[in-house]
Amino acid sequence: MAKWVYSFGGGRAEGSAAMRELLGGKGANLAEMANLGLPVPPGFTVTTEVCTHFYANDRTYPAELKGEVEVALGAIADHTGKVFGDRSEPLLVSVRSGARASMPGMMDTVLNLGLNDDTVDAIAGLADERFAWDTYRRFIQMYGSVVLGIEHHEFESILELEREKRGETEDTGLDAEAWKEIVAQYKALVEETIDKPFPQAPSDQLWGAIGAVFGSWMNPRAESYRKLHDIPASWGTAVNVQAMVFGNMGETSATGVAFTRNPATGDKGLYGEFLVNAQGEDVVAGIRTPQEITESARQMSGTKLPSLETVMPDAFAELGQTAERLEAHYRDMQDLEFTVERGTFWILQTRAGKRTANAALKVAVDMAGEGLITREEAVGRVEPEALNQLLHPTLDPAAERTLIAHGLPASPGAATGEIVFSAEAAEKLKADGRELILVRNETSPEDINGMVAALGVLTARGGMTSHAAVVARGMGKPCVCGAGALKIDYKAGTMTVGGKSWKAGDVITIDGAAGQIFEGRVPTLRPELTGDFGTLMGWADTVRRLKVRANAETPNDARAAREFGAEGIGLCRTEHMFFEGERIIGVREMILAHDAAGRRAALEKLLPMQRKDFIELFKIMHGLPVTIRLLDPPLHEFLPKSDAEIADVAKSMKVDPALLRDRVIALTESNPMLGHRGCRLLITYPEIAEMQTRAILEAAAEAAKATGEPVTPEIMVPLVGMRSELDHVRATIERTAADLAANGTAVEYTVGTMIELPRAALRAQEIAEGADFFSFGTNDLTQTTFGISRDDAHGFIGPYLGLGLIEKDPFVTLDPDGVGVLVRVAANEGRKARPGLKLGICGEHGGDPASIRFCDAIGLDYVSCSPFRVPIARLAAAQAALHSAQNQTA
Ligand code: PEP
Ligand code: MG
């Protein structure tokens, strides 16, 4: 018989942590904790397979499910002595979603289920009357909005009116009578809205809630979260039904969240927040100000609110032991939820804690040091893309600044942008290329897309575990939250602090590491690359097989590349050197010359400048390999465009504007992706290749003399589609080199080609016979394979991703079934023709972790990417190597 339900509780469980796919993350961990003998309230998990069945069968359940749920409810009764609907010991449960991957706040939850007009009295007898009726109204409100689809605010306005009537400003001022009255009005609201009374039978309530949780898997919020995090819809969610424990049963009860290490810094030790006399949702909602767990954290924060350590020393000790046990068991930093019910400690959830990149680094390095994990595991623990957070600038300490207000340092990094007060506005303005800071009282799951669009997030309310803080850390965005001094007026579009106002569109800077908000733009500094960062990168370097180079042409970029650990330059685009200052004049003279002699004369002026550039580049790289690409773009890119520009240039060059315009028209390419450019230009104007070859080889000789390190330049020919093109340009290079050698400058060099046209990839075998190396130009290769440029593709990629027509943006990640096939075939065929052919990639994909894994798998020698992505590529290459080693042993 198919098993759809797994029970846990009383020191044992049918499931385990290994069953994450079936039980979801939450269910698998509840089972694991029960097996460890930790105090988990008993319950059961309805599997993700039921979710799949539900959607495949017109939202119906497998026939056996009902019976299995009844058996599982019976098991809860055995552990707790409580039964659904019982008039003296009624069972109340929570019903929560739990997918394989964590999706905080995206799906529905129902608490206190099992309350009705009878059981409320029993709860009143067990606890007290006020508590019982408050809990009942919370249940009707939650069930009413989540399951019955009644607007949350309709319940809220009943509550507000009742408070007003009784002259109370806070819920805490309402007594049992008030809650009874509110419950009556809530029930009337339900009956009016759905034409049926509020369901009284706990089993009806339960099935309603289970259906709502499965239904919420496909809600728009959950769908957009899945899209953002690459979570397939086919995974489905599990449903966890668990006996309620109450953190709101008075002053000896509490609820809280704790990390086993600080999620912002990685420092070892319990870190978290709690509230006395509250239910779990109250902590994350950010409405009351939470208290610190430890006394030391309380002292650091300077708050007067007492710590858990002080007010509940026994629960604190149990939390500490549980945390240690779970971290050692899972061998990773954990994020726990706990409740203390009248002095009894319960653990409700554990999962790997989300952390900032800084914390991820520190935790990984520390845990390897503690012997909890190996160095290889440490390398696998940090998301390469997360390093981006560390490679981002921080505020320049010397820079002048005007502080607006303080908040909590919720997610590190500095961001400057225009104030925007709503998620929708943020999305719209982002589309116009604006840089934004989303400013809200607090954020909720509805704000996700606005948070994606903004560079940073600022909230007036909420703690370190508020929605804004958790989600921003996950996204690697700077966030300051709980800046209580801010008065935000959404209607007026203003943010006011102590009488001074800022409006939407005003520029502010936030420092998420310090929790500060500043007026205007504050200058920033480059990041530090030592400490834990250096240690982990060192470990990554011992593991990886792929070499990592950088795409760089300016001395600044080359220096940054070396600082970030690049092992050479994989692409120097020489055309960038042609645009600078005086040089463009020489380039234009060359283009306008009537014959080869005229062009040579112009190129003669460019030679010393180009040589100087290369000398500097070679010196900075100090013997590391440098690939220099000969001129690539079509010539019209160097000429003026508008009539006014043409007139200007003609005047300064002392030529007839009409002649210049004719030349511009003659040279303009109708297909700038192909046409008269790259190797074809080098064939028709061989003097360009001659000048560049001379500049490269003479510079190599000079740099080698200066540094004492021999330089072997790699000369690269762009846009080759046929073997004969490469041969032709190679002959020009060799002729020039031979001339130089004859005149006393003999330099070793290699000649290779870009593989950036589909034809080149398909003819790789014969092209390899004439090439010392291949470098995959996946920018052009993607464009030419798709027949569309990156900019033109912009319009369809987003919607296509949304419709699931494509899985990844092919301009970001090499698609192993499309452009990736061309790369793999060319690599294989090339090596067949020329064993040991050096293979690299220099398109943007060379800095994308998923593409790097692909490059490692097909045996490329190196990847080359922008200097700032070099550390990301080093770590991704190490993880790729670990992954393939694992696959080989598996
Ligand atoms: C490429 O086409 O991938 C490449 C690196 O060249 P460019 O981006 O200069 O066209
Ligand atoms: Mg190209």
Short mmCIF file of C-alpha atoms in Angstrom, two decimals, residues 30 58 76 115 124 136 205 268 284 310 317 329 363 465 478 551 587 671 694-695 796 823:
data_model
loop_
_atom_site.label_atom_id
_atom_site.label_comp_id
_atom_site.label_asym_id
_atom_site.label_seq_id
_atom_site.Cartn_x
_atom_site.Cartn_y
_atom_site.Cartn_z
CA LEU A 30 11.13 17.31 12.43
CA ASP A 58 -8.09 17.67 -10.38
CA ILE A 76 -0.64 12.17 18.39
CA LEU A 115 -10.89 25.08 18.29
CA ALA A 124 -10.39 27.93 29.09
CA TYR A 136 -10.16 31.03 19.14
CA GLN A 205 -11.18 22.21 9.58
CA LYS A 268 30.16 31.25 17.13
CA VAL A 284 8.91 37.36 12.61
CA THR A 310 18.04 36.05 32.62
CA ALA A 317 20.17 26.10 29.06
CA HIS A 329 24.52 16.47 14.13
CA VAL A 363 31.46 29.61 9.44
CA THR A 465 14.80 38.12 11.73
CA PRO A 478 22.30 45.62 1.76
CA ASN A 551 39.49 39.73 -19.48
CA VAL A 587 42.82 55.30 -36.28
CA ASN A 671 25.15 43.16 -40.21
CA ARG A 694 55.08 44.18 -34.02
CA ALA A 695 53.73 46.06 -31.02
CA PHE A 796 11.84 37.59 -25.07
CA VAL A 823 31.53 24.22 -27.44
#
